[in-house]
XYZ file of C-alpha atoms in Angstrom:
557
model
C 68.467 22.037 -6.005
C 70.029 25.532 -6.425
C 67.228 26.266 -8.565
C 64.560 25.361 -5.753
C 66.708 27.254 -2.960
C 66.598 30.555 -4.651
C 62.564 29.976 -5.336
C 62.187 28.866 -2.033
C 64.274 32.001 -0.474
C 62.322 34.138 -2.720
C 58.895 33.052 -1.501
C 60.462 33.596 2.020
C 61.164 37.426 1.176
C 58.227 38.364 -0.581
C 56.465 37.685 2.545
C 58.400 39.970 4.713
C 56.318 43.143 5.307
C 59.471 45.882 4.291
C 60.002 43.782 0.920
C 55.420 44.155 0.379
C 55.542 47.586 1.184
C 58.594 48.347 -1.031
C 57.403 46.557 -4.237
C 53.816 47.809 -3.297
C 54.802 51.171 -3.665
C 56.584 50.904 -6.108
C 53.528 49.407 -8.353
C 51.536 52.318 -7.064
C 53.419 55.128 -7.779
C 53.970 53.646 -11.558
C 49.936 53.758 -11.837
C 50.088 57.206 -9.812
C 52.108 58.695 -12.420
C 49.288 57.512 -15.302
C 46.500 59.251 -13.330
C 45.214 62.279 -12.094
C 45.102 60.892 -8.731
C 47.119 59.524 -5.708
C 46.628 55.636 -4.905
C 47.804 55.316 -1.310
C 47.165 52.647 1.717
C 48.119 52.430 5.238
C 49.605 48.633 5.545
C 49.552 45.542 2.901
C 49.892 42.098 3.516
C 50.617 39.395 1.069
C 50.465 35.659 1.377
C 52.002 34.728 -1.803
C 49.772 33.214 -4.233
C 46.529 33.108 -2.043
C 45.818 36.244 -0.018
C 45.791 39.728 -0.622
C 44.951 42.146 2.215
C 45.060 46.030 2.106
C 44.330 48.108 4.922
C 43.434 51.619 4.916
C 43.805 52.262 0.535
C 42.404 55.665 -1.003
C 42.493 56.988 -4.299
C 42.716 60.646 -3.710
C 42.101 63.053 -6.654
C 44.640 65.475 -7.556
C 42.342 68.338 -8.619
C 38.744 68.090 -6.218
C 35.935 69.990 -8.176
C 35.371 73.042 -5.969
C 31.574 73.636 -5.264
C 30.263 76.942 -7.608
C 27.746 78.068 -5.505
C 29.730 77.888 -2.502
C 33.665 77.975 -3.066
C 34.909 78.194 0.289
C 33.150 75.159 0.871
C 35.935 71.647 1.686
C 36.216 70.091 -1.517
C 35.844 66.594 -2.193
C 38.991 65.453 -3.092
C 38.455 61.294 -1.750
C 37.406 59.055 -4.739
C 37.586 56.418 -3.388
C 38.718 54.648 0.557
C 38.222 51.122 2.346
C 39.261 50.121 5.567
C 40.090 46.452 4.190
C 40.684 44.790 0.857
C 40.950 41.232 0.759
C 41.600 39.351 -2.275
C 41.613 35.366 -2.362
C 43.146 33.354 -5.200
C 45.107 30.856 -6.756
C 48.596 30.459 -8.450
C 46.532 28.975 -11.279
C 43.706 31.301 -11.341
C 46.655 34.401 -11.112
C 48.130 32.666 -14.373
C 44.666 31.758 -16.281
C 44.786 29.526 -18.579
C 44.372 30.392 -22.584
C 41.459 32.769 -23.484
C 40.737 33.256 -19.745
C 42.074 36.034 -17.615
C 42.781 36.218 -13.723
C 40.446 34.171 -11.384
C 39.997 35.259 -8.007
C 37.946 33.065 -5.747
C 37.013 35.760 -3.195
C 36.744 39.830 -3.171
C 36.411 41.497 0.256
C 35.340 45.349 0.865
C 34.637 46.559 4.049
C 34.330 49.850 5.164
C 34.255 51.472 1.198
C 32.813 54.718 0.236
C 33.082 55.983 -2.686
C 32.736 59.642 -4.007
C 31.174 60.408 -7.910
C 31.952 64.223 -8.413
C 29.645 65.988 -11.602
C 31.343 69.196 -12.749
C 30.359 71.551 -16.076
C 33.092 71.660 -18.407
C 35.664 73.759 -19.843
C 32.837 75.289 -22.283
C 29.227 75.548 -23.091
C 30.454 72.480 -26.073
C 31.879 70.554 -23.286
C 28.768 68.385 -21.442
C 30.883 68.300 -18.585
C 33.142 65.652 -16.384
C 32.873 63.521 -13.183
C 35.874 62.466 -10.851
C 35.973 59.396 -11.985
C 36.620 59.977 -15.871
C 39.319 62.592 -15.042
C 41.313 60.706 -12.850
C 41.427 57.487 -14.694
C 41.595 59.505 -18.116
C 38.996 57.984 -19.213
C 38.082 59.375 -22.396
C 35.609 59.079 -24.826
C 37.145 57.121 -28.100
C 35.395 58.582 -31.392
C 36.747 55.493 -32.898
C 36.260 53.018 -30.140
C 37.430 49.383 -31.247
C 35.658 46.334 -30.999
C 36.391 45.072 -27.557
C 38.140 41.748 -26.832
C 36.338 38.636 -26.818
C 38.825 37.696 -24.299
C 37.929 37.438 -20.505
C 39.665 39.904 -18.608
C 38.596 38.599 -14.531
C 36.279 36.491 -13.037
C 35.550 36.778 -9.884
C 33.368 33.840 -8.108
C 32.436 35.745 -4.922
C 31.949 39.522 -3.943
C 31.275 40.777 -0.681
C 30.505 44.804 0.317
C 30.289 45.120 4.131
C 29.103 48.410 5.462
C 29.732 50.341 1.806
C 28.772 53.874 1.117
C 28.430 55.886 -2.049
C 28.019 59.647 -2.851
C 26.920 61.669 -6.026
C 27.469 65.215 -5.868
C 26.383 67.312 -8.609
C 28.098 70.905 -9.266
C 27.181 71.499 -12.578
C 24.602 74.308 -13.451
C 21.852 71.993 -14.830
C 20.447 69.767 -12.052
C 17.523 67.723 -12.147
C 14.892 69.911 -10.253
C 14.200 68.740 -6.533
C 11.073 68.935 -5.269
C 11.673 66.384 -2.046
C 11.860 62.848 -2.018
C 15.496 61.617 -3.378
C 17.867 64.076 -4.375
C 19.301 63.175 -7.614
C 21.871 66.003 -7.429
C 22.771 64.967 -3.773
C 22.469 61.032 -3.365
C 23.798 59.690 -0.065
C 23.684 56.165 0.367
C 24.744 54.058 2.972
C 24.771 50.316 4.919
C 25.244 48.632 1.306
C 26.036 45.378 1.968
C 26.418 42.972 -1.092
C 26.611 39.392 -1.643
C 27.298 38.335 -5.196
C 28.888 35.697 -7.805
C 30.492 35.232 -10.565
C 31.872 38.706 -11.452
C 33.248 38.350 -15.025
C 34.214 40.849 -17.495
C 34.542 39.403 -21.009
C 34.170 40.863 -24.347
C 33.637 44.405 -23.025
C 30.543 43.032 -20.861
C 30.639 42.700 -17.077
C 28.253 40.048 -16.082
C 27.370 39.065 -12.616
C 24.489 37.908 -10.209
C 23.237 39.771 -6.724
C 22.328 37.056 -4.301
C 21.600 40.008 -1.311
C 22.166 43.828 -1.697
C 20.789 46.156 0.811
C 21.242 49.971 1.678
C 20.078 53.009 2.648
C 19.537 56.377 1.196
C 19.637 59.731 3.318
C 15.977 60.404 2.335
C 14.594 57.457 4.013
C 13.986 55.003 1.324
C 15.396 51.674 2.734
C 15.965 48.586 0.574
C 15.950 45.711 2.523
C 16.368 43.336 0.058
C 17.283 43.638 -3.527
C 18.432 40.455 -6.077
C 19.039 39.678 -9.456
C 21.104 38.625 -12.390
C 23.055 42.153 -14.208
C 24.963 42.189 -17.351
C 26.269 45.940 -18.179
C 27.755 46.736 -21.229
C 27.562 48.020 -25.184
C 25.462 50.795 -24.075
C 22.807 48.353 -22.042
C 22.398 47.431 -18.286
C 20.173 44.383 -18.335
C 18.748 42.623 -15.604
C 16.906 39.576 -15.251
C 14.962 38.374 -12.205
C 15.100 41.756 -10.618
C 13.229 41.261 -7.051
C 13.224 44.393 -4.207
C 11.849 44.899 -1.265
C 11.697 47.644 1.239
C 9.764 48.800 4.090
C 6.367 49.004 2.427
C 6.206 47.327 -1.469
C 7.674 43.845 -2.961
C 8.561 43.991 -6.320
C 9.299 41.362 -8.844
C 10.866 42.176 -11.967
C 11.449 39.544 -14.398
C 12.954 41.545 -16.506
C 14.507 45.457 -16.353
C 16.625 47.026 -18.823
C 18.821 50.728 -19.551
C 19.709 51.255 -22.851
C 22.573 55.078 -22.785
C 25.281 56.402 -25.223
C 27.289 56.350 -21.634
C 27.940 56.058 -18.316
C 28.044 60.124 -18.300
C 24.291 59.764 -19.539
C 23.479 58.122 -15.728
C 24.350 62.101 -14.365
C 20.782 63.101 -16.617
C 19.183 60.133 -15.866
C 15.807 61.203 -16.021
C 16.021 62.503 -19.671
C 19.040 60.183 -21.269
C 18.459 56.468 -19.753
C 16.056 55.124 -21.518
C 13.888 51.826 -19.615
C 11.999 48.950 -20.148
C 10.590 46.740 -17.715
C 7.963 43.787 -17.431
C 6.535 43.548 -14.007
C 5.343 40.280 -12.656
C 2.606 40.705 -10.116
C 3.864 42.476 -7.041
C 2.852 44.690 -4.058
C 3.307 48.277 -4.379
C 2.842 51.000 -2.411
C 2.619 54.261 -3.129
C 4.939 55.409 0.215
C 7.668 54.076 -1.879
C 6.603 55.995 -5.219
C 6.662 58.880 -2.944
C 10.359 58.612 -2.315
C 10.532 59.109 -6.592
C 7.185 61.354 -6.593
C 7.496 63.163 -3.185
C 3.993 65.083 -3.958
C 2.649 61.326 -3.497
C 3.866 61.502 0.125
C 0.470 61.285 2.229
C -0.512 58.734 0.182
C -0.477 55.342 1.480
C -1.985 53.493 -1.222
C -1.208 49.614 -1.974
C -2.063 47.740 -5.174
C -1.128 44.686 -6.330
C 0.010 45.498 -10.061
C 1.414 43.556 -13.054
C 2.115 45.033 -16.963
C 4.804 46.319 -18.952
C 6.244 50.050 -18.925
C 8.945 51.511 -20.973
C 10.660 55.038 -22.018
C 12.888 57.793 -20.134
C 11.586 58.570 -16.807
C 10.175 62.075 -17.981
C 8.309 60.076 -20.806
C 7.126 56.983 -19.256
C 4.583 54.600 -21.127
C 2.932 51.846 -19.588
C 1.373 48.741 -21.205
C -1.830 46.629 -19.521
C -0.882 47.084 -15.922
C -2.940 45.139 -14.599
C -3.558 46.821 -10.570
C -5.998 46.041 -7.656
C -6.114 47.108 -4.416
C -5.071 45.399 -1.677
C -7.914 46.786 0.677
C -10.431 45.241 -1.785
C -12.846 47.633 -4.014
C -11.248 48.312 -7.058
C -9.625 46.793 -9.628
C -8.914 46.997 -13.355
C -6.137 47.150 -16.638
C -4.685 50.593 -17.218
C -2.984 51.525 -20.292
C -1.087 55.286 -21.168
C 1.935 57.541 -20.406
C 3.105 60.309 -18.238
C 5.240 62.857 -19.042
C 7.099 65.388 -16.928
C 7.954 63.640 -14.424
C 9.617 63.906 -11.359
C 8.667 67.491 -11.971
C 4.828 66.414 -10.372
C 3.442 69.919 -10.251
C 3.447 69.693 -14.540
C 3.150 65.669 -15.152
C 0.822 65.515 -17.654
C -1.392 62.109 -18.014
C -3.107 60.216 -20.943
C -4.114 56.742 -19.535
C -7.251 54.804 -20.210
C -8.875 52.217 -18.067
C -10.595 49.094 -19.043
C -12.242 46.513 -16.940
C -12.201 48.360 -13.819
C -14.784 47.217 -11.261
C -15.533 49.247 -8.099
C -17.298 49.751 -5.563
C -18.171 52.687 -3.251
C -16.405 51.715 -0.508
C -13.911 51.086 -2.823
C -13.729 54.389 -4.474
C -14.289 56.113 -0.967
C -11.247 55.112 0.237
C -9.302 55.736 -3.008
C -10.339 59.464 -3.404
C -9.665 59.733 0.251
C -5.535 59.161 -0.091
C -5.575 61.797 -2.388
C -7.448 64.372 0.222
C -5.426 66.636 2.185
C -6.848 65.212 5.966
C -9.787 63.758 6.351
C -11.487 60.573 4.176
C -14.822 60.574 2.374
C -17.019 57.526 3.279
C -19.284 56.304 0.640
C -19.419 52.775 1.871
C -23.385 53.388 3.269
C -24.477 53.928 -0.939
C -24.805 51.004 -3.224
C -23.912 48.683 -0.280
C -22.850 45.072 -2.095
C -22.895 46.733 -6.104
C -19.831 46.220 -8.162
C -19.461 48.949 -10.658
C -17.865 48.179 -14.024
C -16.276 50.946 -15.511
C -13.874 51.987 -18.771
C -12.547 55.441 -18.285
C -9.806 58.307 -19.795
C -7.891 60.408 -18.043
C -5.723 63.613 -19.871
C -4.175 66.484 -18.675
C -2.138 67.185 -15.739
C -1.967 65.306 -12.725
C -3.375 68.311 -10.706
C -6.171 69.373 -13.329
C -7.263 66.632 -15.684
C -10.001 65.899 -18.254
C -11.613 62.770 -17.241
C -14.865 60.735 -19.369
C -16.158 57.254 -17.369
C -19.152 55.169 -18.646
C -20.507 53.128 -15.512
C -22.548 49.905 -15.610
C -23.695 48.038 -13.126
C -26.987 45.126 -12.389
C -28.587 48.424 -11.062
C -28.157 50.944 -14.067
C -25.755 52.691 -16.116
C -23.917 56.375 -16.403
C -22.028 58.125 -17.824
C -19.627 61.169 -16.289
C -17.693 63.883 -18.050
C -15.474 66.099 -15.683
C -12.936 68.332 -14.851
C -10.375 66.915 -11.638
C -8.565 69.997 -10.277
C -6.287 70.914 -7.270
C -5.654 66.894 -6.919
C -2.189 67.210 -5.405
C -2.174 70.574 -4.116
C -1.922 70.523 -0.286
C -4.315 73.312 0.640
C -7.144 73.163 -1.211
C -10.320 70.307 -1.219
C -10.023 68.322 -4.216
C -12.559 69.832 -7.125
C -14.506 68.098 -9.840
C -16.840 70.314 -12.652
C -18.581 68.119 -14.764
C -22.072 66.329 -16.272
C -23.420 62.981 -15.429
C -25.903 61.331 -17.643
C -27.762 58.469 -15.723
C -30.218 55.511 -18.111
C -32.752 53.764 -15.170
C -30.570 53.684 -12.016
C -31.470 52.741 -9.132
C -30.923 55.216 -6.878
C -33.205 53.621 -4.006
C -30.188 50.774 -4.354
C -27.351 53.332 -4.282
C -28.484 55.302 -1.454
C -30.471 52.358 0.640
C -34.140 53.114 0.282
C -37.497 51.631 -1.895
C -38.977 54.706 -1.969
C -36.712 55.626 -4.971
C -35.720 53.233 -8.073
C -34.913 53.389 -11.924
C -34.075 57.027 -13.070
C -33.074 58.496 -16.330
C -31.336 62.272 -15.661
C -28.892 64.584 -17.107
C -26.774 67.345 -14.709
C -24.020 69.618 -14.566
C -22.907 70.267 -11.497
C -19.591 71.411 -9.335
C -18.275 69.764 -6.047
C -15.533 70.363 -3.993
C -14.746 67.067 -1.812
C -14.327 68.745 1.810
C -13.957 66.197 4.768
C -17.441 65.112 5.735
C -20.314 66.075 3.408
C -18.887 67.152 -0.122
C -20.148 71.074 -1.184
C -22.317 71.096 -4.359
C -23.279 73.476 -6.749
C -26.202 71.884 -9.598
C -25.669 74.035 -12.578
C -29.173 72.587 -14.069
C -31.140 69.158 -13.816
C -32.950 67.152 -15.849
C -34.893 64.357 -14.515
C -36.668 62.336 -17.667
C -37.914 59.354 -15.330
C -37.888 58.762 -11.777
C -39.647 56.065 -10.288
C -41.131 57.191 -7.087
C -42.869 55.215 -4.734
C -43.902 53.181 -7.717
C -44.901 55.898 -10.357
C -42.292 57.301 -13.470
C -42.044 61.106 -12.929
C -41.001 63.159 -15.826
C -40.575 66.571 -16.694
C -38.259 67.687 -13.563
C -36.145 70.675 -13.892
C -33.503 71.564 -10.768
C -31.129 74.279 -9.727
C -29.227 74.738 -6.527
C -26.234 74.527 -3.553
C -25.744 71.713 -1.301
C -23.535 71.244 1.533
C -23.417 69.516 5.010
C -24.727 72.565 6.734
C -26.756 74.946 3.846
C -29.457 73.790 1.231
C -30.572 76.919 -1.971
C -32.337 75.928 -4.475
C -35.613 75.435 -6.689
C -37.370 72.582 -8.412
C -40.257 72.148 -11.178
C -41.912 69.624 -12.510
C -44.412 69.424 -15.414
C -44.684 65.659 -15.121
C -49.034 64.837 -16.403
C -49.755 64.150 -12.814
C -47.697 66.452 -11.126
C -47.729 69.993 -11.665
C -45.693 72.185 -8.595
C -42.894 74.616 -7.890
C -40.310 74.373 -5.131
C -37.661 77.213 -3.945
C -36.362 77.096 -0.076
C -32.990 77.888 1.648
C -31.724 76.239 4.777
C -28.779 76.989 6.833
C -27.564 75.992 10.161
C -25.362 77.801 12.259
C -22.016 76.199 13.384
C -21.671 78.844 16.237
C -25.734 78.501 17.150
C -26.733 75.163 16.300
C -29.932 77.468 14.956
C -31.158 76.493 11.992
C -32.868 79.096 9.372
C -35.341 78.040 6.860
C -37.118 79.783 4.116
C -39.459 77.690 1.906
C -41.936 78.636 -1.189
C -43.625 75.930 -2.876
C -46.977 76.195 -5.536
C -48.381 73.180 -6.377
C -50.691 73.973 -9.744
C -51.656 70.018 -10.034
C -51.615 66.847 -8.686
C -52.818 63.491 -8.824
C -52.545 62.044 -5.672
C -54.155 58.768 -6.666
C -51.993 58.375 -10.158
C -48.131 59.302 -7.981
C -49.805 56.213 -5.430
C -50.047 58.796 -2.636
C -54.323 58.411 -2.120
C -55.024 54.377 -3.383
C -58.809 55.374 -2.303
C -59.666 56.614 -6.001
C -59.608 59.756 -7.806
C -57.722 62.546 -5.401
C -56.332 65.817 -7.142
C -54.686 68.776 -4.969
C -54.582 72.386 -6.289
C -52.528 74.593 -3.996
């Protein structure tokens, strides 16, 4: 009985608030004293053997990283706050039995932000600190044992509730911003998490995301993000990976980082290595933007499926598999990009397979990469799917691209130059050849005076809003069925635009024998139009080109 009076009075005094605080202080200045940082908290409450409550707990650092570029600037010295901690648990779970460690039924955080500090180090040998390895002393163990096979926690529910988190990066070498998120400045705020089973065992922290939302100071918004994680050994793996914001859903079956170390996450872009399989899933290319800022007018959406893998400045991808959600085009792509998020020198190699278009289709993919305006091609080859297998190399703002084109109404192929694709100012440009065998041009541009033709051309074009600006280096026409006869023999030259025609044509075709050379131009001011035509015809044969079906009929001019 004495025995169960002096448990019984204990109980009693642990629950009175002066004997909590005491002992509560007391077990925080002991783990003070091991760190470079102060743990401290406003009030504590403890229900013995089921609830733990903390109100008001920091971790404040000791030594805040002062800012180089600007040193009068306040330093950072909060790790880590939260207006409430609550812990729920059992006597049992507090004990754990053999080979398990402490069990705690429910973790509460509301009100959390935390701080991640990157600093350079001492020296140019040193790759630099962050907050969080300096005040827990965390270093790097050249001889790091084999971790415990032992569970350490398990916790069977996690809640965040109005969470923030900030990375600040002092150090001198900084991933290059060029908009979008800011790798050296990440802001993020509103996370609220809803997880289970939290375990750590055998140096691997295993868990599964059943909600997780936030938002980022940029703009990007995730409104819904789930999965299953397990971090550890140098790999963050995660299966069933699904996220949504405002414009894409994305399914992931499968995502994983492979580092040396957590440090490596502060050079993410060269050091943490991905692979991913992507079921198929709707994305849009507002949300790339937020990654790829130069992307940021475009408002593409595809639904796309494949593989990709590599560091994000070397990223391969494997048969994704995209089509556009506005109908048109479709097809398997398969290359790399390197460079990025550094857009302005991303270099591409990427080949396309399978791809079937249509103008109306391409029209309105060319047009999201236009500064202003949109390019309709949906009145040409009304109802024609295209099939096409293409290459693409070079930068993203000036590649090399090659495309052979088939389609029920003739073939071609295209070699050309794509230049000033993501620059803001300037009209997209393309400098190439195009090699045509019998099509129908009479189906691509909505006529029967016109059918199967057989040409060759170099030409340049700048894609301005409205009609595109031409210039026909030289033109070869080997057939071209007009009005139901095969021309041959037809030479061109010349300049094209919406308002301005220059140029001169021959033909030595048997029945037709004639020289053309005129200029038009119309006057935006004026509406007056200015023409200036030459033509010599040396032959023709009216009745052979179907022109006079009355018999012979020849023209000399």
């Amino acid at each position: 009985m004495a025995v169960v009076a002096i448990l019984f009075a204990g109980v009693l005094t642990l629950q009175l608030p002066q004997v909590q605080t005491f002992l509560t202080r007391k077990v925080t200045d002991a783990l003070s004293s091991k760190l470079d940082g102060d743990i401290v908290f406003e009030k504590l409450h403890f229900k013995p053997f089921t609830t733990l409550v903390l109100k008001n707990a920091a971790i404040i650092d000791r030594n805040p990283a002062t800012d180089p570029t600007d040193p009068q600037k306040e330093k950072v010295d909060t790790f880590f706050r939260a207006g409430y901690i609550i812990a729920r648990f059992s006597l049992k779970g507090l004990a754990g039995s053999e080979g398990e460690g402490i069990h705690i039924r429910k973790a509460y955080i509301a009100d959390a932000r935390m701080n991640l500090v990157l600093q350079d180090g001492k020296d140019t040998t040193d790759k630099g600190t962050d907050n969080l390895s300096r005040i827990f002393r965390l270093k790097k163990n050249q001889n790091k044992k084999e971790p415990s096979p032992k569970e350490l926690f398990h916790i069977r529910n996690v809640e965040l509730d109005n969470m923030s988190f900030a990375l600040i990066n002092y150090k001198t070498r900084k991933t290059p911003y060029h908009g979008g998120m800011n790798w050296n400045d990440l802001d993020v705020t509103s996370i609220d998490l809803k997880a289970r089973d939290l375990m750590f065992k055998g140096g691997i922290m295993t868990g599964e995301v059943g909600e997780l939302s936030f938002r980022e100071k940029s703009g990007f918004e995730c409104s819904s993000l789930t999965g299953k994680a397990k971090v550890g050994n140098g790999r963050t793996i995660v299966e069933d990976l699904k996220l949504k914001d405002q414009w894409s859903d994305i399914d992931i079956p499968l995502y994983m980082m492979s580092y040396d170390s957590v440090k490596d996450f502060s050079d993410y872009i060269d050091k943490v290595k991905m692979d991913g399989i992507i079921a198929r899933s709707m994305v849009d290319f507002r949300t790339i933007s937020f990654f790829a800022p130069q992307l940021s007018d475009n408002k593409l959406r595809v639904l796309a499926e494949g593989r990709m893998e590599g560091v994000v400045r070397d990223l391969h991808f494997y048969n994704i598999s995209a089509i556009s959600q506005a109908g048109g085009f479709s097809g398997i792509v398969n290359g790399s990009l390197t460079g990025l998020p550094d857009i302005d020198n991303t270099r591409i190699n990427a080949t396309v397979r399978n791809f079937h278009l249509t103008t109306d289709g391409l029209g309105r993919f060319v047009s999201e990469w236009m500064k202003g305006g949109r390019l309709d091609l949906s009145r040409f080859a009304k109802g024609t799917v295209f099939n096409v297998d293409a290459s693409a190399k070079g930068l993203l703002n000036s590649m090399e691209t090659e495309a052979s084109i088939s389609s029920e109404i003739g073939q071609a192929d295209v070699k050309a130059r794509l230049s000033d694709l993501i620059i803001s100012d300037k009209p997209i440009g393309i400098d190439g050849t195009v090699h045509t065998e019998d099509l129908d041009l009479g189906q691509i541009i909505g006529t029967d005076i016109i059918h199967q033709t057989t040409l060759r051309t170099g030409l340049k074009a700048k894609l301005t809003d409205g009609f595109p600006d031409v210039v026909i280096d030289s033109l070869i026409v080997d057939k071209m069925n007009l009005n139901g006869y095969d021309y041959s023999g037809i030479a061109a030259v010349g300049k094209l635009s919406e308002r301005a025609f220059d140029g001169r044509i021959i033909c030595n075709d048997p029945s037709l024998n004639f020289l053309f050379q005129g200029t038009f131009a119309l006057s935006s001011k004026t509406k007056n139009a200015l023409y200036q035509f030459y033509a010599n015809v040396g032959h023709a044969d009216l009745n052979a080109m179907n022109i006079d079906k009355r018999g012979i009929s020849r023209v000399q001019l």
